[in-house]
């Protein structure tokens, strides 16, 4: 079981420590960790499980904050990693963002949360809606109150009743004047296009996100028109397994507010909504690069937030790139990003220019890969369609809303 | 300001810009926690001020400052009615409770009161805080509280009670073990899934092998599993798996069984077919794959001891499992487990998915195992940290059963954004799951990877191509072609300039080519020739060396190579001096090989070249090369001479010994060293475990239990299970027949195992199994012992052991009442054992333990009290440490009634009657064991007189002092007895072989090393400058041993002399000590290694191998401390 949790800032400073076991873990382990991180660089920071001289360290890095969990004994490593991710999620949810300043400003809440989330190294309460009932998230009312009265308590006096119920994810019987449920299909498209332009793989990882504000204890069922296209699924604990196994129907009592009902995967899609064609020719110490972007199989909605990003190969000393649409920037670590935005109707955006290769090298023999980003509102590219959403156990009228969105996940074009 | 690092951030601009946003938060408290004095705020009567003070303290804790000095003031606030104050106080209290045990006790009252509160939140917090204090003295109170809370109406409180159990167990309260296990059983039986999850976690840390607790509830636990919260599911899955294996054995239809079975049943048939199909390399590959799978599953079951003994012995044949240890997967027990874990493969929590996949991997039949593939691949899309862990596990699955993941090769295609570790894992998986149908696509993919900017990754890709070509010989030719193109390309780049990464790509491609050629050398003659011809272009030494090696290896292959040998050798000899070390060595070897096999007219040329090369090599600067050349010259020249002398007499030539030797070394079909399919010499660990990721057994790692090692031992237990089943039946009123069925199953199961036990001996006599076939009876008793030891266990077992211990220590105490005699005995044993034969004078008599002051005459009205630790061990209890206390009257008046007592205990023993009364809210706490065995009183002490007393003390902690009261002339002096961890052990005289063996069982995390400088010997060495009589090593040895033995209760095992030519260099001197921890008799091994010049301060590195991590580390620190301490001249 975990013995200690540390939160490290971007500069390696220990912002918080939470001891969980009988024997304190000295924070010098963080100094050791940071020294290693500096001397070994990225490859160390990407290692999720580290064996230090005294402890095993689990590392989760999120938005500049490093979450470290230490243990000396055997435990399921994924349990530690999942838990640290969950802590990061909850903190992100509470404070709106994960930033060093914000965490320091709210360190008391962080401590209270950690204390509630883990006991003796074993996770205790991790359900966000229950945590919200036990420890109040900071909000403007609280802050104002604390200025006026000089004090405020973010610790609730009573135990959420959900802890005792058989549906521990739902707060007890909320009351709303407007009852509504929104179901969003949020999909990410992963694709690899090899250097011949062939589509090696293209698949969708999607989520059914539900935002429910319904009074009482509703029982919802959600069904799809074409569930057979789903390759594999993952469920929120509230989903009952039986109806899905027999009829592919999602039957559940929803948590209150926003949550991820289900994750799914659709494999072997045949096409991508946009094409990106990079061309690299190198000879005589320079290299010509041109990239063409355009829509293919028009999805019917506008494609926006299009970006093309790539890493300049190590032997490139300078790059001169221009585009006929959007802006080209070269960031630190030789990352080049071309922000196109919305693809115009009348012309195909293109970027071209020359890269100067280090002297002595005749031509390029390593080639970068291009990561593409885009977003399409109103379409679920997997083709998954929601059939109907029913509500049982209630008498009132309610509003249902459906939306869809597709964006690029790991979308890569090799050159 | 005190904290410059925060001062700086306070002034930064970003802070100013976010100032608006921060209003109303606790920002100012974190930035300047000490700008208001905290003390008065804590004593304020307003909750808000208390809160502020506590938040400031919390900020200081967060920033790593020690604010434990506020402890008494904070503890007072525990009684506050405000929940926020309570929460903050608890946070503070738990952080420091271990440091300030005595003050922490002050809070117990309030906790006891809170436990009776009507608000379940208050009750739960009180229990958590109380259990979190973790003091031995309050353990019985906590146990009472847990017992009460385990029956609390609130689910949350019961959950916290389950979480409190491991905390109690940590305190190692053997006397309460059964009570704790009883509560675990109670909570496992809870009707709320939330509680069951927490109880499962308690079960694994408190009594992981008490399967009777699971047996009673097995079916219910399986059924409740999907409703248990995710974290509990992870643990509960593991428990259920272990239970099924321990009680019922492995599944007949599983991968695990089929592999084991195939191997021993099909052996005979396979042997025949083996000869005919030996050419078919793919068959060989299949063999190695199934062998690997076999190995993996064997590793799952065997513990470190068995693994070590197996790998050390030459016989690697795994012990076969009895058929009676297998059950069918249609068995209810297995069916339920698989049925209830399979929906968990859809869990949102990747850890749950992996745990469920692990159960299917081990238990499910081969058709059903496929179920785990898609969920595992789905998890690959979650955070990169969990992706890494899942890939590590898939890697093992894929190697053991490539067909499982073969259709999903696309999922392992690499994104350039993947981290290097993930890329490497995916490559490895791709190359092990490639099939004839997918290989062409995978190879195309590899071609893309070779162009990746990360050259380390490209090199790995080249290696993977080599592996694929070996697995699928059909592809070998085209892979080879690709690799050769790559070599040409690399050469082109290499011409322009050598780049770091490029070298590794080139070397790797040559290695891959080499391994492909090895498959079928005769058809690749041209390739070898092409490589040899490119020698003048390839500049990288390693690559050159490998090509030259190939030339030697295949020098008699085909038609063309033998003809070009002399030319190539001439070329190599010409540039010999400018080559790198490894290349030179290979040139020597190759020339020797050619010399042995060459025939015809070239023989004279080659001999000339040989002489030339040897001459050059003999004058080389590097001694490896000089050595190699002398060796080769010797071994080959005699052959040559005999060849010369005997002329055509080939018979005598062949009989020449050195010729045969040379033939063996160079001519024979040597096994290539760098073959990827080398014997599997590493261990595998259970899927989803930490050990599998770090490649060693992490402390606390448990392999699967032995199949059927825990059959039902008595009928009562089974009856209990049946009863609970029928109870359930009545309650739910469903599936009655099913229950009955399973019940009948249980009984039949039992009869089988019983009969197996009875007939076990007969079977072994009839002996159609090998000797290493352990029959089930023996296995049962074996594992029984194991789990007893691990548990620290069943109360009856331990008491028996303690009895044994104490009689042993009594004997030793009677035999060797004084230190000196013991020392000389050690001395004797050392002399006869150490091969280096150093005698260290009469060290025993010179060992003098260090003296500590208990009471200064200035504070004690002239009474001076010193104490020192004795090496004797107590005969009463192994937890007691012996001390010698020296009382001296330095005043002018006589002193009366001197006695030393443990006041806390005497106080509490007065109130014991109250405690035993049923009123649970009694506020007193009691110490369960006295800290001090009462001392014989000194009636009077005349001025100047001294008096000795022996004292037996039970320290509550390794490092914290014990508070005692010294009474003299009816006056009380509070004194503190500081523990010395060096005397928390007793000598463990063992032989060096035993030492080595024990050491090998305590690797990795059980090994702690620190270095320091040692200077004690310098004075002695400088003083006795007549170094003719004094051996410097001896002095160092003696000083070091003296220091160790005078500061800790150890036994000297051996002294290793350095084997150095330089008499002044003490490096390599090695002393080994052994001891055994008093409280739990775990061995603790100390190795002291010296480095440096005799007359200078020496660098001493101390290594401690000990299973108890914390003790080991503290012990090591203590050893370092006293080694560094300058010595006080003895005598």
PDB file of C-alpha atoms in Angstrom, chain B residues 927-1054:
ATOM      1  CA  UNK B 927       0.686  -0.443  29.199  1.00  0.00           C
ATOM      2  CA  UNK B 928       0.330  -4.021  28.244  1.00  0.00           C
ATOM      3  CA  UNK B 929       3.865  -4.909  29.195  1.00  0.00           C
ATOM      4  CA  UNK B 930       6.201  -3.283  31.667  1.00  0.00           C
ATOM      5  CA  UNK B 931       9.131  -1.530  30.144  1.00  0.00           C
ATOM      6  CA  UNK B 932      11.414  -2.632  32.939  1.00  0.00           C
ATOM      7  CA  UNK B 933      11.913  -5.821  34.831  1.00  0.00           C
ATOM      8  CA  UNK B 934      12.053  -4.565  38.374  1.00  0.00           C
ATOM      9  CA  UNK B 935      15.488  -3.884  39.710  1.00  0.00           C
ATOM     10  CA  UNK B 936      16.892  -5.068  42.940  1.00  0.00           C
ATOM     11  CA  UNK B 937      16.890  -2.081  45.249  1.00  0.00           C
ATOM     12  CA  UNK B 938      20.151  -0.730  46.621  1.00  0.00           C
ATOM     13  CA  UNK B 939      19.462  -0.175  50.323  1.00  0.00           C
ATOM     14  CA  UNK B 940      22.320   2.199  50.852  1.00  0.00           C
ATOM     15  CA  UNK B 941      25.358   3.537  49.122  1.00  0.00           C
ATOM     16  CA  UNK B 942      28.254   4.943  51.135  1.00  0.00           C
ATOM     17  CA  UNK B 943      30.174   7.957  49.830  1.00  0.00           C
ATOM     18  CA  UNK B 944      32.613   6.843  47.157  1.00  0.00           C
ATOM     19  CA  UNK B 945      31.086   3.425  46.970  1.00  0.00           C
ATOM     20  CA  UNK B 946      29.957   1.963  43.656  1.00  0.00           C
ATOM     21  CA  UNK B 947      27.369  -0.658  43.021  1.00  0.00           C
ATOM     22  CA  UNK B 948      26.400  -2.634  39.897  1.00  0.00           C
ATOM     23  CA  UNK B 949      22.981  -3.772  38.893  1.00  0.00           C
ATOM     24  CA  UNK B 950      21.786  -5.695  35.923  1.00  0.00           C
ATOM     25  CA  UNK B 951      18.673  -4.374  34.278  1.00  0.00           C
ATOM     26  CA  UNK B 952      16.306  -5.874  31.741  1.00  0.00           C
ATOM     27  CA  UNK B 953      14.560  -3.293  29.638  1.00  0.00           C
ATOM     28  CA  UNK B 954      11.866  -3.446  26.996  1.00  0.00           C
ATOM     29  CA  UNK B 955      12.272  -0.521  24.685  1.00  0.00           C
ATOM     30  CA  UNK B 956       9.102   0.499  22.902  1.00  0.00           C
ATOM     31  CA  UNK B 957      11.002   1.875  19.999  1.00  0.00           C
ATOM     32  CA  UNK B 958      14.363   1.490  18.293  1.00  0.00           C
ATOM     33  CA  UNK B 959      15.311   5.102  18.585  1.00  0.00           C
ATOM     34  CA  UNK B 960      13.144   6.856  21.162  1.00  0.00           C
ATOM     35  CA  UNK B 961      14.418   7.050  24.721  1.00  0.00           C
ATOM     36  CA  UNK B 962      12.531   5.397  27.525  1.00  0.00           C
ATOM     37  CA  UNK B 963      11.437   7.592  30.405  1.00  0.00           C
ATOM     38  CA  UNK B 964      12.128   6.122  33.814  1.00  0.00           C
ATOM     39  CA  UNK B 965      12.133   7.417  37.330  1.00  0.00           C
ATOM     40  CA  UNK B 966      15.080   7.033  39.649  1.00  0.00           C
ATOM     41  CA  UNK B 967      14.325   7.226  43.337  1.00  0.00           C
ATOM     42  CA  UNK B 968      17.030   8.022  45.838  1.00  0.00           C
ATOM     43  CA  UNK B 969      16.550   9.257  49.362  1.00  0.00           C
ATOM     44  CA  UNK B 970      12.806   9.389  48.538  1.00  0.00           C
ATOM     45  CA  UNK B 971      13.542  11.917  45.894  1.00  0.00           C
ATOM     46  CA  UNK B 972      12.486  11.341  42.292  1.00  0.00           C
ATOM     47  CA  UNK B 973      14.746  11.985  39.357  1.00  0.00           C
ATOM     48  CA  UNK B 974      13.250  11.617  35.888  1.00  0.00           C
ATOM     49  CA  UNK B 975      15.822   9.941  33.663  1.00  0.00           C
ATOM     50  CA  UNK B 976      15.902   8.903  30.064  1.00  0.00           C
ATOM     51  CA  UNK B 977      17.349   5.643  28.940  1.00  0.00           C
ATOM     52  CA  UNK B 978      18.552   5.908  25.371  1.00  0.00           C
ATOM     53  CA  UNK B 979      18.284   2.740  23.344  1.00  0.00           C
ATOM     54  CA  UNK B 980      21.231   1.495  21.341  1.00  0.00           C
ATOM     55  CA  UNK B 981      20.058  -0.368  18.312  1.00  0.00           C
ATOM     56  CA  UNK B 982      23.358  -2.213  18.259  1.00  0.00           C
ATOM     57  CA  UNK B 983      22.118  -4.222  21.222  1.00  0.00           C
ATOM     58  CA  UNK B 984      18.690  -5.011  19.880  1.00  0.00           C
ATOM     59  CA  UNK B 985      20.340  -7.993  18.320  1.00  0.00           C
ATOM     60  CA  UNK B 986      22.137 -11.022  19.550  1.00  0.00           C
ATOM     61  CA  UNK B 987      25.067 -12.804  17.990  1.00  0.00           C
ATOM     62  CA  UNK B 988      24.199 -15.466  15.489  1.00  0.00           C
ATOM     63  CA  UNK B 989      27.262 -17.658  15.053  1.00  0.00           C
ATOM     64  CA  UNK B 990      27.084 -19.144  11.570  1.00  0.00           C
ATOM     65  CA  UNK B 991      29.553 -20.413   9.041  1.00  0.00           C
ATOM     66  CA  UNK B 992      30.616 -18.385   6.077  1.00  0.00           C
ATOM     67  CA  UNK B 993      28.681 -20.714   3.782  1.00  0.00           C
ATOM     68  CA  UNK B 994      25.511 -20.145   5.759  1.00  0.00           C
ATOM     69  CA  UNK B 995      26.212 -16.466   5.675  1.00  0.00           C
ATOM     70  CA  UNK B 996      26.537 -16.472   1.916  1.00  0.00           C
ATOM     71  CA  UNK B 997      23.391 -18.483   1.553  1.00  0.00           C
ATOM     72  CA  UNK B 998      21.386 -16.216   3.803  1.00  0.00           C
ATOM     73  CA  UNK B 999      22.786 -13.205   2.018  1.00  0.00           C
ATOM     74  CA  UNK B1000      21.649 -14.512  -1.322  1.00  0.00           C
ATOM     75  CA  UNK B1001      18.089 -14.657   0.008  1.00  0.00           C
ATOM     76  CA  UNK B1002      18.134 -11.013   0.988  1.00  0.00           C
ATOM     77  CA  UNK B1003      18.871  -9.111  -2.189  1.00  0.00           C
ATOM     78  CA  UNK B1004      17.547  -5.888  -3.611  1.00  0.00           C
ATOM     79  CA  UNK B1005      15.355  -3.963  -1.278  1.00  0.00           C
ATOM     80  CA  UNK B1006      16.617  -5.897   1.720  1.00  0.00           C
ATOM     81  CA  UNK B1007      20.141  -4.687   1.159  1.00  0.00           C
ATOM     82  CA  UNK B1008      21.312  -1.319   2.357  1.00  0.00           C
ATOM     83  CA  UNK B1009      24.765   0.099   1.781  1.00  0.00           C
ATOM     84  CA  UNK B1010      26.491   3.171   3.110  1.00  0.00           C
ATOM     85  CA  UNK B1011      30.087   4.236   3.216  1.00  0.00           C
ATOM     86  CA  UNK B1012      32.105   6.230   5.672  1.00  0.00           C
ATOM     87  CA  UNK B1013      35.715   6.855   6.561  1.00  0.00           C
ATOM     88  CA  UNK B1014      37.475   4.954   9.268  1.00  0.00           C
ATOM     89  CA  UNK B1015      40.490   6.392  11.071  1.00  0.00           C
ATOM     90  CA  UNK B1016      40.962   4.364  14.259  1.00  0.00           C
ATOM     91  CA  UNK B1017      43.961   2.500  12.945  1.00  0.00           C
ATOM     92  CA  UNK B1018      46.050   5.501  11.925  1.00  0.00           C
ATOM     93  CA  UNK B1019      47.302   6.327  15.381  1.00  0.00           C
ATOM     94  CA  UNK B1020      48.353   2.763  16.015  1.00  0.00           C
ATOM     95  CA  UNK B1021      50.082   2.444  12.675  1.00  0.00           C
ATOM     96  CA  UNK B1022      51.992   5.671  13.104  1.00  0.00           C
ATOM     97  CA  UNK B1023      52.960   4.804  16.646  1.00  0.00           C
ATOM     98  CA  UNK B1024      54.236   1.358  15.931  1.00  0.00           C
ATOM     99  CA  UNK B1025      56.448   2.349  13.063  1.00  0.00           C
ATOM    100  CA  UNK B1026      58.420  -0.870  13.323  1.00  0.00           C
ATOM    101  CA  UNK B1027      56.270  -2.285  10.606  1.00  0.00           C
ATOM    102  CA  UNK B1028      58.359  -5.417  10.448  1.00  0.00           C
ATOM    103  CA  UNK B1029      56.715  -6.843  13.491  1.00  0.00           C
ATOM    104  CA  UNK B1030      53.317  -5.320  13.022  1.00  0.00           C
ATOM    105  CA  UNK B1031      51.244  -6.369  10.093  1.00  0.00           C
ATOM    106  CA  UNK B1032      49.261  -3.393   8.936  1.00  0.00           C
ATOM    107  CA  UNK B1033      46.325  -5.456   7.813  1.00  0.00           C
ATOM    108  CA  UNK B1034      46.195  -7.048  11.167  1.00  0.00           C
ATOM    109  CA  UNK B1035      45.991  -3.734  12.917  1.00  0.00           C
ATOM    110  CA  UNK B1036      43.204  -2.581  10.677  1.00  0.00           C
ATOM    111  CA  UNK B1037      41.327  -5.818  11.092  1.00  0.00           C
ATOM    112  CA  UNK B1038      41.712  -5.699  14.780  1.00  0.00           C
ATOM    113  CA  UNK B1039      40.626  -2.107  15.107  1.00  0.00           C
ATOM    114  CA  UNK B1040      37.668  -2.607  12.878  1.00  0.00           C
ATOM    115  CA  UNK B1041      36.541  -5.767  14.585  1.00  0.00           C
ATOM    116  CA  UNK B1042      37.027  -4.198  17.987  1.00  0.00           C
ATOM    117  CA  UNK B1043      34.972  -1.219  17.023  1.00  0.00           C
ATOM    118  CA  UNK B1044      32.158  -3.330  15.675  1.00  0.00           C
ATOM    119  CA  UNK B1045      32.090  -5.760  18.558  1.00  0.00           C
ATOM    120  CA  UNK B1046      32.270  -3.059  21.213  1.00  0.00           C
ATOM    121  CA  UNK B1047      29.334  -1.182  19.791  1.00  0.00           C
ATOM    122  CA  UNK B1048      26.979  -3.890  18.744  1.00  0.00           C
ATOM    123  CA  UNK B1049      26.144  -7.379  19.825  1.00  0.00           C
ATOM    124  CA  UNK B1050      27.503  -9.249  16.847  1.00  0.00           C
ATOM    125  CA  UNK B1051      29.269 -12.413  15.964  1.00  0.00           C
ATOM    126  CA  UNK B1052      32.303 -12.262  13.705  1.00  0.00           C
ATOM    127  CA  UNK B1053      31.822 -14.684  10.840  1.00  0.00           C
ATOM    128  CA  UNK B1054      34.896 -14.290   8.694  1.00  0.00           C
TER     129      UNK B1054
END
